[in-house]
Short mmCIF file of C-alpha atoms in Angstrom, two decimals:
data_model
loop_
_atom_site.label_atom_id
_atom_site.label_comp_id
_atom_site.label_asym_id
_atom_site.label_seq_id
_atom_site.Cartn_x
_atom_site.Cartn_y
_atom_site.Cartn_z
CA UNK A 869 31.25 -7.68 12.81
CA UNK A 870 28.12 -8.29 14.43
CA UNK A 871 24.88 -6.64 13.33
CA UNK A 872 23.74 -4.26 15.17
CA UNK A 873 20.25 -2.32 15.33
CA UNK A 874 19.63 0.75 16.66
CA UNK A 875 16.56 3.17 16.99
CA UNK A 876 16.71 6.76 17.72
CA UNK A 877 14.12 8.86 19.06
CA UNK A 878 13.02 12.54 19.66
CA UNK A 879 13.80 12.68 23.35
CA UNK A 880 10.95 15.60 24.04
CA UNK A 881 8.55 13.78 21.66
CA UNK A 882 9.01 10.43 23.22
CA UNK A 883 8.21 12.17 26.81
CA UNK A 884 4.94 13.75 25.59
CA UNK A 885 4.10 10.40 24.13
CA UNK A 886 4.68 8.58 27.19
CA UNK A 887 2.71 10.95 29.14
CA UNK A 888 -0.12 10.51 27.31
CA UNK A 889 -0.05 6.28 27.02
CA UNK A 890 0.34 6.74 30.85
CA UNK A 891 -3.02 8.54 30.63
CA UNK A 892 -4.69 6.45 28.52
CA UNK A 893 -3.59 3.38 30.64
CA UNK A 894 -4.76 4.50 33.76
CA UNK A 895 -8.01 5.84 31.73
CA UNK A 896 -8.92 2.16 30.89
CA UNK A 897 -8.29 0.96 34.68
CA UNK A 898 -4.96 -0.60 34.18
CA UNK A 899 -2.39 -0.39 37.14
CA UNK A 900 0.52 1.78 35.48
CA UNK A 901 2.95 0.48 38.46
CA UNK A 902 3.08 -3.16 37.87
CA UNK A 903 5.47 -5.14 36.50
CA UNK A 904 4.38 -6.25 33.08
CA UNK A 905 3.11 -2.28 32.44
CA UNK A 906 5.71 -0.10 34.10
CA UNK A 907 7.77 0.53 30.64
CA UNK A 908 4.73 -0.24 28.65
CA UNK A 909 4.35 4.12 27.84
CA UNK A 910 8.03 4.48 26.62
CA UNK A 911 7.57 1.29 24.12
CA UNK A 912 4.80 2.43 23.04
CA UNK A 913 5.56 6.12 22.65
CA UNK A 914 8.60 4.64 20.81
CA UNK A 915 6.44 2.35 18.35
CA UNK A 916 4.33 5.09 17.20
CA UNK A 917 6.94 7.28 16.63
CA UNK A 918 7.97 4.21 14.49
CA UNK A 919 4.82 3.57 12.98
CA UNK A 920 4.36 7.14 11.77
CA UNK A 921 7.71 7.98 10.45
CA UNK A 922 6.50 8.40 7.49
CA UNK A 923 5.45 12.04 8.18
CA UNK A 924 9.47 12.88 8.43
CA UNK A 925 10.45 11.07 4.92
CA UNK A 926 9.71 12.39 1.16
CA UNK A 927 8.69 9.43 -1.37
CA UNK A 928 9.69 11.73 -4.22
CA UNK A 929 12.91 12.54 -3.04
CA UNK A 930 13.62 8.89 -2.73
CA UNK A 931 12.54 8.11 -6.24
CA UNK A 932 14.50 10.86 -7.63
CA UNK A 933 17.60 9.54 -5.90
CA UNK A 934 17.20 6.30 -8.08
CA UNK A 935 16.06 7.48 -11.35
CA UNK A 936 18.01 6.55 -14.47
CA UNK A 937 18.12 7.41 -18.19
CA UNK A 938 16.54 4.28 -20.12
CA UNK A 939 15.01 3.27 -23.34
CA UNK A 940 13.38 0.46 -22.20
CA UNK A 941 9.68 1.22 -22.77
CA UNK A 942 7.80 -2.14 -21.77
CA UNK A 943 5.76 -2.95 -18.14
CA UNK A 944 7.76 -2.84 -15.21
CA UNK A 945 5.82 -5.07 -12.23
CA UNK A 946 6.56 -5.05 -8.53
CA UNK A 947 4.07 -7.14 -6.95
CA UNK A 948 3.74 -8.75 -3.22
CA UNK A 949 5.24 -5.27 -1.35
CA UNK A 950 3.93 -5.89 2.11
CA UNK A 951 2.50 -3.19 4.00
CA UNK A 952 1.59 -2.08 7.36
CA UNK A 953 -0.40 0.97 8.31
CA UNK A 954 -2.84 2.17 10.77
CA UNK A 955 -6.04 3.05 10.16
CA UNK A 956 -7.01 6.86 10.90
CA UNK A 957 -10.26 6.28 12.28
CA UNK A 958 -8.89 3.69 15.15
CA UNK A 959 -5.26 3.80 15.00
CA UNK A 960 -5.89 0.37 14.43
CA UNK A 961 -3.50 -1.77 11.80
CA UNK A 962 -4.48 -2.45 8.60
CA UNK A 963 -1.89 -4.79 6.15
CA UNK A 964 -2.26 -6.35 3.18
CA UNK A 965 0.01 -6.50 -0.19
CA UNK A 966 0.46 -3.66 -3.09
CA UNK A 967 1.21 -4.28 -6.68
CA UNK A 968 2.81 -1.57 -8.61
CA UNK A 969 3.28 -1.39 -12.36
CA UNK A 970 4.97 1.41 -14.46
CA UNK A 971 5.83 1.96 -17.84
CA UNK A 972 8.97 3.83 -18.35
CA UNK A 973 9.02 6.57 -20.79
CA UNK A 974 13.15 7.31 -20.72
CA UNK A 975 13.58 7.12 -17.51
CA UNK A 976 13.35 3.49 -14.80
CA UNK A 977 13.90 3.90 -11.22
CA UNK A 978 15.69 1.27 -8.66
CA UNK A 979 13.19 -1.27 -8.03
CA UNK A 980 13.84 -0.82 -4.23
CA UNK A 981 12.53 2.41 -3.95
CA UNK A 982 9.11 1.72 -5.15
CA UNK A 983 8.39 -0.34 -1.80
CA UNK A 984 10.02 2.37 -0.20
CA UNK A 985 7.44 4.43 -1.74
CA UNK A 986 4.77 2.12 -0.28
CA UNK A 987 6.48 2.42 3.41
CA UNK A 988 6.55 6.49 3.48
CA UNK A 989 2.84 6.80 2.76
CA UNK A 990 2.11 3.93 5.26
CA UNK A 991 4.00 5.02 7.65
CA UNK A 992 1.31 7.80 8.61
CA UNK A 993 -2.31 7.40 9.70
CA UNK A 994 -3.89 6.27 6.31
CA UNK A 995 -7.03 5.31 4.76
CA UNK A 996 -6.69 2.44 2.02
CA UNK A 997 -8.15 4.70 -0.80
CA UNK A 998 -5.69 7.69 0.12
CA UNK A 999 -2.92 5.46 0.38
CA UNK A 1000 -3.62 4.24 -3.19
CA UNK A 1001 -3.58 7.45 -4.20
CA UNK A 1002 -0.40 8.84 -2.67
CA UNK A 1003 1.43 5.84 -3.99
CA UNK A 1004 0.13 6.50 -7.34
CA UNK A 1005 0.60 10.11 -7.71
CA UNK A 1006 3.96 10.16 -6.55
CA UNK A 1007 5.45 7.87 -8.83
CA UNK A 1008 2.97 9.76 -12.34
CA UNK A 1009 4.03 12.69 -10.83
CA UNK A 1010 7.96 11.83 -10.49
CA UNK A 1011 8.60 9.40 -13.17
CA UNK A 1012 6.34 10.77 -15.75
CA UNK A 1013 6.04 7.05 -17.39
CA UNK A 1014 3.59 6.81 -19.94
CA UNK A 1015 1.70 5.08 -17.03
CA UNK A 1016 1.28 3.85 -13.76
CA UNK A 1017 -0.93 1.38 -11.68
CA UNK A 1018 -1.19 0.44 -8.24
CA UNK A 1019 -3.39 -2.19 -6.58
CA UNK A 1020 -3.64 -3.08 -2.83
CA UNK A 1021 -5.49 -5.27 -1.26
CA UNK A 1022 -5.54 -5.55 2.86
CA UNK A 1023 -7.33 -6.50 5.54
CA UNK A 1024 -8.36 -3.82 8.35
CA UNK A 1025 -8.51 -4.88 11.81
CA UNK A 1026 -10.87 -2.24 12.63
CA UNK A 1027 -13.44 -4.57 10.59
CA UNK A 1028 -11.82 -7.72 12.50
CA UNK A 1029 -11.32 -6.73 16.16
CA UNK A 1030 -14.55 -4.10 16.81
CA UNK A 1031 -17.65 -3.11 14.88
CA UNK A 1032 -18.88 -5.47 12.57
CA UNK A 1033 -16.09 -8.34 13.56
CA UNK A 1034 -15.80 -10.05 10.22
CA UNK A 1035 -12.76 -12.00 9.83
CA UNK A 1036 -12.61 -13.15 6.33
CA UNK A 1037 -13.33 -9.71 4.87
CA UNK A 1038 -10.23 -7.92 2.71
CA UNK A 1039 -10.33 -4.52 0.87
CA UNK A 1040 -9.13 -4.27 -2.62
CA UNK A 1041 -8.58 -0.34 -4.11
CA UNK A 1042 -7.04 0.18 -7.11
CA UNK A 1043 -5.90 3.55 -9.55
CA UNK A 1044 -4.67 3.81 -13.21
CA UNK A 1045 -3.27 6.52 -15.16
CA UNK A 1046 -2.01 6.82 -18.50
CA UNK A 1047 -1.79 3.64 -20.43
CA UNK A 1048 -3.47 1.91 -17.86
CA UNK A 1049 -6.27 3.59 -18.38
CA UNK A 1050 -6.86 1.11 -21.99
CA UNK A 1051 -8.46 -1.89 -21.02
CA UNK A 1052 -6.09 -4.23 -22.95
CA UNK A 1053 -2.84 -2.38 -20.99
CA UNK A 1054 -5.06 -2.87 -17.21
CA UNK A 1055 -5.63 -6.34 -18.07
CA UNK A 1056 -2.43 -7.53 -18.77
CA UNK A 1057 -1.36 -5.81 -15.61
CA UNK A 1058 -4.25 -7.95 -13.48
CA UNK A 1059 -3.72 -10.95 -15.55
CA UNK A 1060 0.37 -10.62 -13.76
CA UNK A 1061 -1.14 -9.86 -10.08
CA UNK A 1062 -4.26 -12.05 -10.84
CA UNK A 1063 -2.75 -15.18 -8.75
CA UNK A 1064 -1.99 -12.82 -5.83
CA UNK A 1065 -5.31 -11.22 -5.55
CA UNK A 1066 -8.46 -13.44 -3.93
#
């Protein structure tokens, strides 16, 4: 069977969203009727409806869904989750990489749902040091490991495309709790990211 991918959309949302790109093209000088623009305020009312989903979706709900009894007590490292958000201040993108380490204390959850984690938080209009925090509370707060740390680093194109325009800049933010708050535990953690970060 062939794949097939499919989007839906609030119908009234999409319509207020595409009234207002309409707007906000005309605003800027740009001919709404030509060719090249004409659908331009549905795609884009559709994208951030994409881009924000994240309002709509609970990350603890999804980690409950996956949690399981376990005895196994040592680090658990997800490293390299890619990430795309957009930037509160500009609505501009900012995407990077997040590292996430827990350590169980009887329970693990599916490995798959800590990205998903990093999606539902991103998925809004974000700042990098809120986002760190979101991702951080909701798995202390869900799992109850003995700890949890989180580390992203990103690059903002607010900082790229407008104000200062420096292209070789990145953000790195980080948050530990628990265990990770012992130097020896936090180390070992960066020691396993350490190739990944710049």
């Amino acid at each position: 069977m062939a794949y097939k991918f499919k989007e839906e959309y609030n119908i009234e949302v999409t319509d207020g969203l595409q009234e207002n790109y309409k707007n906000i093209l005309e605003g800027i000088g740009e001919d709404i009727s030509r060719e090249g623009i004409e659908n331009t305020p549905e795609r884009a009312a559709k994208a951030m409806q994409f881009l924000t989903q994240g309002y709509k979706m609970d990350a603890e709900t999804i980690l409950k869904k996956a949690m399981f009894k376990e005895s196994y007590d040592e680090m658990v490292v997800v490293k390299d989750i890619e990430l795309y958000s957009l930037c509160e201040h500009h609505m501009l993108p900012f995407f990077g990489k997040a590292h996430i380490a827990y350590i169980p204390n009887g329970h693990i959850v599916g490995l798959s749902k800590l990205p998903r984690v990093v999606d539902v938080f991103a998925r809004r209009l974000q700042v990098q040091e809120r986002l760190t925090h979101d991702i951080l509370e909701c798995i202390n707060n869900t799992l109850k490991p003995k700890g949890v740390a989180v580390v992203i680093e990103a690059v903002h194109m607010c900082m790229m495309m407008r104000g200062v325009q420096k292209q070789n800049s990145a953000t790195t933010t980080s948050g530990f709790r628990g265990q990770f708050e012992k130097i020896e535990t936090r180390n070992e953690f960066l020691k396993l990211i350490s190739s990944d970060l710049k």
